[in-house]
XYZ file of C-alpha atoms in Angstrom:
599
model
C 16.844 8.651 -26.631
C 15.378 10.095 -22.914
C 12.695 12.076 -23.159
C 10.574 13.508 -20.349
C 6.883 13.302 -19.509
C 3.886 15.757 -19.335
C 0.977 14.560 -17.153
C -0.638 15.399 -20.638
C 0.461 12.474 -22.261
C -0.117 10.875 -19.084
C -3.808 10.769 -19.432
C -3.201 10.667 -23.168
C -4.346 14.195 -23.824
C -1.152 15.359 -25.068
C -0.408 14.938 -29.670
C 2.288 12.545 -29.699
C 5.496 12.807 -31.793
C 6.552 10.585 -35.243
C 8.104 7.738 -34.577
C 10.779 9.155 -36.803
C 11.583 12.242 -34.534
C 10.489 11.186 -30.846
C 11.652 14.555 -29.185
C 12.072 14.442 -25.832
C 9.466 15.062 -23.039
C 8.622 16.533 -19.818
C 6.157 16.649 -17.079
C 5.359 20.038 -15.610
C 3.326 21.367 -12.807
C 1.506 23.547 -14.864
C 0.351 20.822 -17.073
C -0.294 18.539 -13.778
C -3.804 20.394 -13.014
C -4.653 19.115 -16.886
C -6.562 22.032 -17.245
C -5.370 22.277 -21.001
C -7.633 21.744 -23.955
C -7.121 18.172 -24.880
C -5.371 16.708 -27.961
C -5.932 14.113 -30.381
C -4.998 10.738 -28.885
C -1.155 9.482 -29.098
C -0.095 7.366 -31.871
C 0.387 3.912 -31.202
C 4.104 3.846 -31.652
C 3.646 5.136 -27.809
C 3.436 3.145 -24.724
C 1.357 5.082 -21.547
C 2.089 2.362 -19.604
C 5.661 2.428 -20.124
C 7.967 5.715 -19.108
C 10.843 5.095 -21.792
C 13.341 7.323 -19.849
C 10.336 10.247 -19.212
C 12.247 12.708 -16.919
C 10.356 15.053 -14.187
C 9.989 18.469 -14.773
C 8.653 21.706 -12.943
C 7.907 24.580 -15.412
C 11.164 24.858 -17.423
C 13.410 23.441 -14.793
C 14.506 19.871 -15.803
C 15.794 17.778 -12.568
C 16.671 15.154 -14.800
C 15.231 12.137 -12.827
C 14.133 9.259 -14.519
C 11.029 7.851 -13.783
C 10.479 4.405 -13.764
C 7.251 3.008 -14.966
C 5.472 2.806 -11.479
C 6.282 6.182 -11.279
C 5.268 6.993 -14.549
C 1.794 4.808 -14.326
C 0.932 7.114 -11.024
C 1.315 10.083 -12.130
C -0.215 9.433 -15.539
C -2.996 8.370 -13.530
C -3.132 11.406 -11.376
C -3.207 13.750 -14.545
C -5.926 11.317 -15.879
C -8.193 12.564 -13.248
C -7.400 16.132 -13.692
C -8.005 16.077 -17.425
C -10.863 13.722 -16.953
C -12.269 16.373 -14.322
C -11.952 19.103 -16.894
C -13.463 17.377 -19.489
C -16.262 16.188 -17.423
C -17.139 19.724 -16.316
C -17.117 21.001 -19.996
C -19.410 18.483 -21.269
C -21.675 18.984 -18.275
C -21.530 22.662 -19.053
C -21.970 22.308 -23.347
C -24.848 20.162 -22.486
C -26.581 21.944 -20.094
C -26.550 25.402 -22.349
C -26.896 23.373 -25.799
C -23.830 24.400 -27.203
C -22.519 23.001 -30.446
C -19.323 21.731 -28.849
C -21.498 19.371 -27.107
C -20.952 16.177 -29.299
C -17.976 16.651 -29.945
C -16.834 16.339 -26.650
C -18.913 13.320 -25.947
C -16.882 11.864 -28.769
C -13.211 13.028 -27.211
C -14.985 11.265 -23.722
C -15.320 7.720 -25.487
C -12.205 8.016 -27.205
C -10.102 8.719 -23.780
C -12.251 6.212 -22.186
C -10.659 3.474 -25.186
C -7.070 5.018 -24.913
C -6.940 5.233 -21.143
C -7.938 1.848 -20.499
C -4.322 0.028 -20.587
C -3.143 2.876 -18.084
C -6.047 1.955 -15.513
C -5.340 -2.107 -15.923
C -1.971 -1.459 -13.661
C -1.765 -1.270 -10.231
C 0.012 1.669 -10.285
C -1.892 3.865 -13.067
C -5.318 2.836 -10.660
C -3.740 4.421 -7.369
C -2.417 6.886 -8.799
C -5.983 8.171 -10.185
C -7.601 7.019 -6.731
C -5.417 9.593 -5.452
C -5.061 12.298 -7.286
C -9.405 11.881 -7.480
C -9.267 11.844 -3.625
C -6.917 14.810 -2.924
C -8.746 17.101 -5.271
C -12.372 16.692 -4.262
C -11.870 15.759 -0.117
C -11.548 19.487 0.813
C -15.369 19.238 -0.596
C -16.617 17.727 2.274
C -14.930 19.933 4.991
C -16.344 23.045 3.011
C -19.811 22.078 3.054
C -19.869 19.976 6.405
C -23.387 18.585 7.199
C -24.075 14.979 8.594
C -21.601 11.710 7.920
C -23.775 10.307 5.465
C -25.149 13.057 3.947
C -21.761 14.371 3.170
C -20.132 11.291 1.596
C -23.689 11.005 -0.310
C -22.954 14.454 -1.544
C -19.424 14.213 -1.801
C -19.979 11.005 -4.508
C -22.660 12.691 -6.181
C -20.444 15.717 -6.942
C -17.224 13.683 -8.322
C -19.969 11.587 -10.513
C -21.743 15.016 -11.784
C -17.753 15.997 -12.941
C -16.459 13.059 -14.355
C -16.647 12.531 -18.491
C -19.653 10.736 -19.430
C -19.613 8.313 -22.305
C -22.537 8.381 -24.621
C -22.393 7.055 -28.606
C -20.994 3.759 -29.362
C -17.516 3.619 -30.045
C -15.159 1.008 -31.586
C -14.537 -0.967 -27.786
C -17.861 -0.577 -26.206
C -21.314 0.700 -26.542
C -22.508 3.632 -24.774
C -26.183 3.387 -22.666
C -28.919 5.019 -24.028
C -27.840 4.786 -27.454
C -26.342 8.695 -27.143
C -28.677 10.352 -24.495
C -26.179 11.839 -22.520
C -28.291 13.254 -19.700
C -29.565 9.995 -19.175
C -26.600 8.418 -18.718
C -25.411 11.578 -16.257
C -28.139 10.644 -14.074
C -27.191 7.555 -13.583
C -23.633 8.395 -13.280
C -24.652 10.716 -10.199
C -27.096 8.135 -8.571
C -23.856 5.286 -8.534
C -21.778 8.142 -7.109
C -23.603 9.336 -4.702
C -24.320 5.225 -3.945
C -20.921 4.978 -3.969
C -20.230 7.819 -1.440
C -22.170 6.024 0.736
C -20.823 2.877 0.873
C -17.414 3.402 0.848
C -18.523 6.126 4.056
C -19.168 3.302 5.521
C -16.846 0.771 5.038
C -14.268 3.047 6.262
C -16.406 3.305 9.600
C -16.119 -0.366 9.872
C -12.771 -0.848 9.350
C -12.510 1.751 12.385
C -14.879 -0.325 14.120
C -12.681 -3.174 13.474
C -9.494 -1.745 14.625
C -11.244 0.178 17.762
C -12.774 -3.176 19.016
C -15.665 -2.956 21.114
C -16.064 0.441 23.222
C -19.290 -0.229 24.508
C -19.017 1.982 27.709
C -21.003 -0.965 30.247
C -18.766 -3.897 28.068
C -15.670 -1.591 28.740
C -16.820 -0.960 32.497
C -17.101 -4.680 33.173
C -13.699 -4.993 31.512
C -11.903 -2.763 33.924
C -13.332 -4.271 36.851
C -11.820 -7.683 35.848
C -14.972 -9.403 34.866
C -14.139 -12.148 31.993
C -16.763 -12.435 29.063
C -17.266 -14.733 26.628
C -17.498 -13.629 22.848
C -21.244 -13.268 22.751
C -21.704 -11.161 25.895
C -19.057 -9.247 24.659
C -20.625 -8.718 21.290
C -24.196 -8.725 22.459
C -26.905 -8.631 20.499
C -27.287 -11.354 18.248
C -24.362 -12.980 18.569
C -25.256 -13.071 22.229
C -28.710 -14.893 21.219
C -26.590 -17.526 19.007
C -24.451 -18.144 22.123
C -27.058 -18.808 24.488
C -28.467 -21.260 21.761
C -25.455 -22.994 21.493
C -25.363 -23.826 25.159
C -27.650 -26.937 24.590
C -25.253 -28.490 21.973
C -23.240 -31.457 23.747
C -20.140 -30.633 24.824
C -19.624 -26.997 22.819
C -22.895 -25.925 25.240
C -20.747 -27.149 28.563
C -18.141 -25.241 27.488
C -19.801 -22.225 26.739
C -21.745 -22.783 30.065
C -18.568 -22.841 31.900
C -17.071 -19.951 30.716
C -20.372 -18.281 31.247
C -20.610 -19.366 35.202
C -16.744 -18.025 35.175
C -18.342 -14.485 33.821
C -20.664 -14.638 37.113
C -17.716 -15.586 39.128
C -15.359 -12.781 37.793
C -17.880 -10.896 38.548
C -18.343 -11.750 42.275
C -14.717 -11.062 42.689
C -15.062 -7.527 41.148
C -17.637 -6.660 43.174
C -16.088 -7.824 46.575
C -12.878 -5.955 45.201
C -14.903 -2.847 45.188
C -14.925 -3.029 49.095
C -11.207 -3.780 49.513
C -10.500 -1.130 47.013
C -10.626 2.085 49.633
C -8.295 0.245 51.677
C -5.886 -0.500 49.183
C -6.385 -4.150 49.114
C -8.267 -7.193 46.608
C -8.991 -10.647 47.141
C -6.138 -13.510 46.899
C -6.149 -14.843 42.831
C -8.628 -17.751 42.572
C -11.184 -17.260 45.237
C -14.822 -16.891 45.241
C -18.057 -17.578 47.082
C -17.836 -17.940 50.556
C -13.998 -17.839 50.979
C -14.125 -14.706 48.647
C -16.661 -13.269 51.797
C -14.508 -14.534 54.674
C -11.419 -12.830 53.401
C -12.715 -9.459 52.375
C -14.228 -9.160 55.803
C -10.740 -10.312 57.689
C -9.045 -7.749 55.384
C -11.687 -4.792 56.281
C -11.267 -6.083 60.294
C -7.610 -5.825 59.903
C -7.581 -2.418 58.878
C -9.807 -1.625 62.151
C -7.489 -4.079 63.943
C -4.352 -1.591 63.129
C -6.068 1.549 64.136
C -8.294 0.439 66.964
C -5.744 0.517 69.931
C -5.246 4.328 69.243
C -8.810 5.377 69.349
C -11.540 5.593 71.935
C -15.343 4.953 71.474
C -17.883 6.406 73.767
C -21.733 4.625 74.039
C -23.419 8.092 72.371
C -26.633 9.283 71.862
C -26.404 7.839 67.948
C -25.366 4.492 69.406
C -27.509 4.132 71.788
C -30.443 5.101 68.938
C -29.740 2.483 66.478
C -29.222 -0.115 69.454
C -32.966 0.527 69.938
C -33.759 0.273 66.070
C -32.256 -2.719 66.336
C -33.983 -4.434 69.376
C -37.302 -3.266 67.743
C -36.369 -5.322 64.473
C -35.814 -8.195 67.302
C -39.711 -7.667 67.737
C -40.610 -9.313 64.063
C -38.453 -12.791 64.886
C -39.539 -15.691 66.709
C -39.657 -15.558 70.404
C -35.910 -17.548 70.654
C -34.168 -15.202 67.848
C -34.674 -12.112 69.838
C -33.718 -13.068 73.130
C -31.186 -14.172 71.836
C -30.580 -10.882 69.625
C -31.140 -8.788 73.087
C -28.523 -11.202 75.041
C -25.942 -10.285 72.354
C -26.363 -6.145 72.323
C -25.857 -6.288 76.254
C -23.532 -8.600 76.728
C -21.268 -7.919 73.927
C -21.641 -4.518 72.872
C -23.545 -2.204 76.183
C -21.591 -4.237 78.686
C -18.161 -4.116 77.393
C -18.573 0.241 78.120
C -17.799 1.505 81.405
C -20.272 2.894 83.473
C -19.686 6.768 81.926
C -20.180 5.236 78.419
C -16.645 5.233 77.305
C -14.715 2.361 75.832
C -10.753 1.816 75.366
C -9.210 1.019 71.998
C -8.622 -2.579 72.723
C -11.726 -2.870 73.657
C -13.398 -1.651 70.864
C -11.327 -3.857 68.877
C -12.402 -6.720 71.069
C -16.539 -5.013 70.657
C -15.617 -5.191 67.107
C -14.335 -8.705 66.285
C -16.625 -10.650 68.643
C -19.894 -9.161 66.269
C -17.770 -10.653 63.030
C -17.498 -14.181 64.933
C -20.909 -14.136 65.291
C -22.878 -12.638 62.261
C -21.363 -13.907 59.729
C -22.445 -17.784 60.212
C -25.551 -16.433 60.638
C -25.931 -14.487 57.164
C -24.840 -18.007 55.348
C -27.365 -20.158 57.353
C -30.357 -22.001 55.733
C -32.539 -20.707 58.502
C -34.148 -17.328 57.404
C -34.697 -16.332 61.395
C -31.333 -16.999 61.759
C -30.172 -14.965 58.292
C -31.923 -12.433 59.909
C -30.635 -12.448 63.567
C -27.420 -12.179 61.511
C -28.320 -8.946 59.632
C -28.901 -7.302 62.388
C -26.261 -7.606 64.278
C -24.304 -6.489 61.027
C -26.287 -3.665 61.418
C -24.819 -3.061 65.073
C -21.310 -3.582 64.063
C -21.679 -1.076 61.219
C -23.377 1.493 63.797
C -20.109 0.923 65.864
C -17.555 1.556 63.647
C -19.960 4.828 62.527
C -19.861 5.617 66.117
C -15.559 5.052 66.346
C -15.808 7.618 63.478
C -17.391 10.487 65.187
C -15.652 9.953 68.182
C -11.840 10.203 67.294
C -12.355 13.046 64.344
C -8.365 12.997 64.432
C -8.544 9.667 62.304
C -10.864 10.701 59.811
C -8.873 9.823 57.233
C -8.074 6.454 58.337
C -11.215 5.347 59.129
C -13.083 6.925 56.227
C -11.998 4.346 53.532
C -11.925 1.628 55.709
C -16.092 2.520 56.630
C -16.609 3.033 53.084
C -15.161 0.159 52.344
C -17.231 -2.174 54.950
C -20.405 -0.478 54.184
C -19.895 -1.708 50.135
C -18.213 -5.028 51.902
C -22.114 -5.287 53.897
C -23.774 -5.726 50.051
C -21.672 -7.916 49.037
C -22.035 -9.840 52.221
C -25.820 -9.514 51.591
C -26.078 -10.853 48.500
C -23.957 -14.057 49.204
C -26.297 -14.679 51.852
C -29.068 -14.725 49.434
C -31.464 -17.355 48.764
C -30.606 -19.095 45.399
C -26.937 -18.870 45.615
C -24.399 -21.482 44.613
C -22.097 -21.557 47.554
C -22.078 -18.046 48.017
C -21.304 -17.371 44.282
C -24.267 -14.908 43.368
C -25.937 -13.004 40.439
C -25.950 -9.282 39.876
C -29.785 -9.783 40.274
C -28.549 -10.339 43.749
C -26.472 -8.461 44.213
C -28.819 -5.550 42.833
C -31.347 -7.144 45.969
C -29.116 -6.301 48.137
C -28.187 -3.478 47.487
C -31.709 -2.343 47.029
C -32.338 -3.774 50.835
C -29.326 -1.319 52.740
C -30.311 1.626 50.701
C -30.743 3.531 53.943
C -32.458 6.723 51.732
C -35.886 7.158 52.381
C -38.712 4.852 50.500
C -34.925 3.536 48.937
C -35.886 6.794 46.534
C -31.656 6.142 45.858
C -31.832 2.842 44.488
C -35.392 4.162 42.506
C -32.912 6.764 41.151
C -30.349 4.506 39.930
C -27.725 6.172 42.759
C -27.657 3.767 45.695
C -24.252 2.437 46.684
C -22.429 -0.240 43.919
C -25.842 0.170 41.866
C -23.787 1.163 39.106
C -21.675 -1.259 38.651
C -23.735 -4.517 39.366
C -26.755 -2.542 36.731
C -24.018 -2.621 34.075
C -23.439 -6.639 35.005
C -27.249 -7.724 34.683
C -27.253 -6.152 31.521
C -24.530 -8.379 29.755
C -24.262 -11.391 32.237
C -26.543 -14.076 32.450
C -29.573 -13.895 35.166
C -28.304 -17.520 37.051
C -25.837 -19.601 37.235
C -25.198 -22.154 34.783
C -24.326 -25.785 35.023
C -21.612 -25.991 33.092
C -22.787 -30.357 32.734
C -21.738 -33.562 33.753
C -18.827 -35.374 35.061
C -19.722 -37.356 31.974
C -20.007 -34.542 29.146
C -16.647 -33.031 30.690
C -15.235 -36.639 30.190
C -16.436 -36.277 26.198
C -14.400 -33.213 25.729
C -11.549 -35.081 26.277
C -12.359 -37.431 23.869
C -12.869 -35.106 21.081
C -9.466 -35.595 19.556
C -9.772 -38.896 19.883
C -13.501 -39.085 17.555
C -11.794 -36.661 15.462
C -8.612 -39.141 14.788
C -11.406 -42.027 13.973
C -13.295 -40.017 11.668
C -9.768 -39.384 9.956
C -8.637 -42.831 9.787
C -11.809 -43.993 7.667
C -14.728 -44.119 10.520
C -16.631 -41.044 8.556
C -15.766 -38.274 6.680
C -18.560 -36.301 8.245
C -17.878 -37.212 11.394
C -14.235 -35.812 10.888
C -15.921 -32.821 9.865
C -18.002 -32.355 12.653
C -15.830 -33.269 15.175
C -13.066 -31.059 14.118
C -15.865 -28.270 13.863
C -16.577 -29.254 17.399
C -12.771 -29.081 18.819
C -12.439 -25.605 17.365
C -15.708 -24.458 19.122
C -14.272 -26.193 22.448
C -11.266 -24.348 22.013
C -12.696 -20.757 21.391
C -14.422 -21.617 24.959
C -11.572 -23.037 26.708
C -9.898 -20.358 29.688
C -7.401 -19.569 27.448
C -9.504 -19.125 24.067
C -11.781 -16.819 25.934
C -8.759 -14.460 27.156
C -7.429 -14.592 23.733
C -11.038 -13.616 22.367
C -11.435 -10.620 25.225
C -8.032 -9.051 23.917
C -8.956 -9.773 20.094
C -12.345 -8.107 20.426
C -12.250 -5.743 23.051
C -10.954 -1.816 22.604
C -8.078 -0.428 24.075
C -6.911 2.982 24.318
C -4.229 2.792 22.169
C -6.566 0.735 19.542
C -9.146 3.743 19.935
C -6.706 6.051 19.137
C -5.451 4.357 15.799
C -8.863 3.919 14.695
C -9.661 7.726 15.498
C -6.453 8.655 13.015
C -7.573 6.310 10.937
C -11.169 7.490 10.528
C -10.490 11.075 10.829
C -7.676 10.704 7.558
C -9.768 8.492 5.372
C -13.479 9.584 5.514
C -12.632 12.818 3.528
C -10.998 10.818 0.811
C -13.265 7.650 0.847
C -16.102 8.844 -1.543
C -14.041 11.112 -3.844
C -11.299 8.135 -4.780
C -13.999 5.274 -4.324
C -16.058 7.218 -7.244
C -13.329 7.960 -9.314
C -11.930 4.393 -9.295
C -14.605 2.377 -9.276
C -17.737 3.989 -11.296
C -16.012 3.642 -14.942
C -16.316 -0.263 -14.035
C -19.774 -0.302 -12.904
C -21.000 1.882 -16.123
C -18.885 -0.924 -18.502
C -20.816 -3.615 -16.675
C -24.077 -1.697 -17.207
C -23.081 -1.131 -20.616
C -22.289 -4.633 -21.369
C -25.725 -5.204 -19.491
C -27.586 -3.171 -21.597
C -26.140 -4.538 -24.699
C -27.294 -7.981 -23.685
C -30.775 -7.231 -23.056
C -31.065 -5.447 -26.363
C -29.680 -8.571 -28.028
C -32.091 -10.342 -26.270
C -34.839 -7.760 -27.610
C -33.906 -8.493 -31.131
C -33.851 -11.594 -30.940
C -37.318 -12.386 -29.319
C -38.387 -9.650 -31.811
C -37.268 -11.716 -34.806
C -38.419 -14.942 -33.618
C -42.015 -13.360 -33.014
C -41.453 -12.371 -37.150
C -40.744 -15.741 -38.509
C -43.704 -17.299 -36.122
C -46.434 -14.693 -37.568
């Protein structure tokens, strides 16, 4: 015969029929909030796993749907809570005034604890009292607000101080402290407000997780197209272990390798900013000195398209850094500023007319020559000659300053392409560096360079953190590594090869532990191959969409995390302590008696 359900019976509240006349049953709304005075426990001859054709009810309307015994177990363990809650705040209450109906309700808390147990075994009846734990005491957190931790501390502590606490010994399981209920509340609300905490903050992690790593410099080296290995993306420790690795055969020429990429990637993102006003970025592939060369024949091409339209004129400006220039002349040998001297008039004063003016063309012609020339220089061995070559960067850059002012009509076009030259002169800089690998160089060096054009007075910019590309190449030297590393061998490249083919002997019989280690090995290799590494960056690394999943996610589940962790999990931890407690008093009684027969 059907018969419907009340959330009563589902936490086993509700009397229970004969098993000669099982009437039928319903589940109300009303009785849903369990906020009726419990009744003696159901009769065996009833299942509270099992729904037995239950229907659903709301007040006296019947709708007639069956529920099936997931359905059944969830709910059932929704009421659970409710009646659980209302119990637990009674006994709380009798306790704290004294009142007679104290023990008595301890008594009804064992005996639901006993009858309820089947229900909370299923998967079903366990959600279903998560839930109906976590929607009724969430809202608790949003009314008191206060600090993450502090409110899932509180949160936990609260559920704990309203659940039913078990306290005499009953036919299943033996309360703690042999009946002293207060003493078993208090630990109650130190697990739950443990509890609160913990599951606080696993549900940060597992937003952690799912965001990947936001760390703003890690994300701004990310955008600029700089490739990191796991540990610099990471950091921290796992950075540390990383750069320890790097003197293990073969795994530390990987890691090496991938690490000199990081420097490389980086060298490209940096030259890229200069291209970047202009609309343009270095061919895939290139670094060093071809990386240099072609950045600086993209920034003259720009000029090259524009200067046959404008006009240059030798003005006052001009003519002033000219002489700033000769007088740096005055610190280099004898030959170097001749030579430096021959250059300006020849090349640059000589190629004006006699009124000071100069045509397009040749301004492009002014322009191109001091290219040919300088940049040689900057990559030479010879410091004089490094030198020489700065400064007549340093006249080419007041020339194109000077094209500016002159032809105000072009402003636009010749802003980004200036801006872009003067980042292009720091990244020239730095190549030109001492300690470079051929041309490749660090963001120590490139933070030297920049620190050397910073044209602000005592470089109070760069001491400020504002100079030109500071930024950017500060946020590289804090995650890359501070030189280029040798990424090994001919040789030791050779033995990654072979890998798979020590792994196969250790297979076939060679060594067990061999097989283990070199398997070990070719998964370590592979993490640091080109393509492990990319797969790593997109595996680890945040994302906007990621952020925004992990937001939901965090927002939804941090009011519900301490309420539904408590609720679920604190009747286990009190049966372990329980079944703890038991065992040390056995072990009590036992040493006790032994010390008897001994005396």
């Amino acid at each position: 015969m059907p018969r419907s359900i009340s959330l009563e019976e589902f936490s086993g509240t509700a009397s229970s029929p004969t098993p000669q006349a099982a009437p039928k049953r319903s589940i109300s709304l009303d009785e849903f909030s369990g906020y009726k005075a419990p009744q003696p426990a159901q009769s065996a001859d009833i299942d509270p796993t099992k729904a037995d054709g239950a229907t659903l009810k709301f007040g006296p309307w019947d709708t007639g749907v069956k529920l099936g015994d997931g359905t059944y177990r969830a709910l059932a363990g929704a009421g659970k809570f409710f009646n659980d809650t209302q119990l637990g705040a009674r006994q709380l209450t009798a306790h704290a005034l004294g009142l007679p109906s104290a023990s008595k309700l301890d008594a009804e808390a064992n005996d639901n604890a006993v009858r309820d147990a089947p229900l909370m075994r299923t998967k079903a009846g366990f959600v279903g009292n998560l839930a109906g734990g976590a929607i009724a005491t969430a809202p608790l957190g949003a009314v008191l607000g206060g600090a993450r931790v502090v409110n899932a501390a509180r949160t936990g502590l609260m559920s704990a101080l309203l659940a039913p606490t078990e306290t005499s010994a009953t036919p299943s399981k033996e309360g703690l402290g042999n009946g002293d209920y207060f003493g078993n509340k208090v630990l109650q609300a130190g697990l739950g407000a443990g509890l609160g905490v913990v599951s606080d903050r696993v549900v940060k992690g597992v937003g952690n997780v799912v965001r990947g790593v936001a760390d703003p410099v890690v994300q701004q080296l990310k955008n600029a197209g700089v490739n990191m290995t796991v540990g610099q993306i990471l950091g921290g420790s796992a950075r540390s272990i990383e750069n320890g690795l790097t003197s293990v055969p073969i795994l530390g020429d990987m890691i090496k390798a991938r690490q000199a990429d990081s420097i490389k990637s980086f060298n490209t993102g940096f030259i890229n900013q200069s291209l970047a006003p202009i609309g343009q970025k270095l061919d895939n592939g290139l670094s060093g000195h071809a990386a240099i060369d072609q950045a600086g024949q993209k920034l003259s091409d720009a000029y090259d398209a524009l200067l046959p339209n404008l006009k240059g004129k030798l003005d006052q400006p001009f003519q002033q850094l000219l002489g700033t220039v000769r007088q740096m002349g005055q610190s280099m040998p004898a030959e170097r500023a001749d030579q430096l001297n021959r250059i300006i008039a020849n090349e640059v004063e000589g190629r004006f007319t006699n009124a000071g003016l100069a045509s397009g063309d040749t301004l492009k012609s002014i322009e191109s020559k001091l290219g040919e020339i300088y940049r040689p220089y900057q990559r030479s061995s010879d410091y004089d000659v490094r030198n020489l070559g700065n400064a007549l960067s340093e006249v080419q850059s007041g020339l194109r300053s000077m094209i500016e002012r002159n032809n105000p009509s072009y402003q636009n076009q010749l802003g980004p392409i200036n801006q872009g030259y003067a980042q292009y002169l720091r990244a020239l800089n730095a190549s030109a560096r001492a300690g470079t690998h051929e041309g490749v160089f660090t963001p120590a060096q490139s933070l030297a360079a920049i620190k050397a054009l910073d044209p602000s007075k005592n470089k109070a910019a760069y001491a400020k953190g504002n100079a030109l590309m500071q930024d950017f190449a500060g946020a590289a030297q804090q995650i890359l590594p501070s030189n280029i590393p040798d990424s090994g061998t001919a040789f030791r490249q050779a033995l990654q090869i072979g890998v798979g083919g020590l792994a196969g002997l250790g297979v076939s019989g060679i060594s067990p532990a061999l097989t283990a280690a070199t398997l070990g090995l070719g998964l370590g290799t592979a993490g640091y191959s080109r393509v492990g590494q990319s797969a790593a960056s997109k595996l680890l690394l945040s994302t906007p969409l990621r952020s925004a999943i992990a937001n939901t996610f965090d927002q939804a589940a941090k009011p519900f995390a301490a309420p539904a962790t408590v609720n679920s999990i604190m009747p286990s931890l009190m049966d372990m302590l329980t079944e703890t407690d038991r065992k040390n008093e056995r072990k009590a009684a036992s040493k006790a008696a032994l010390q008897g027969l001994t005396q």
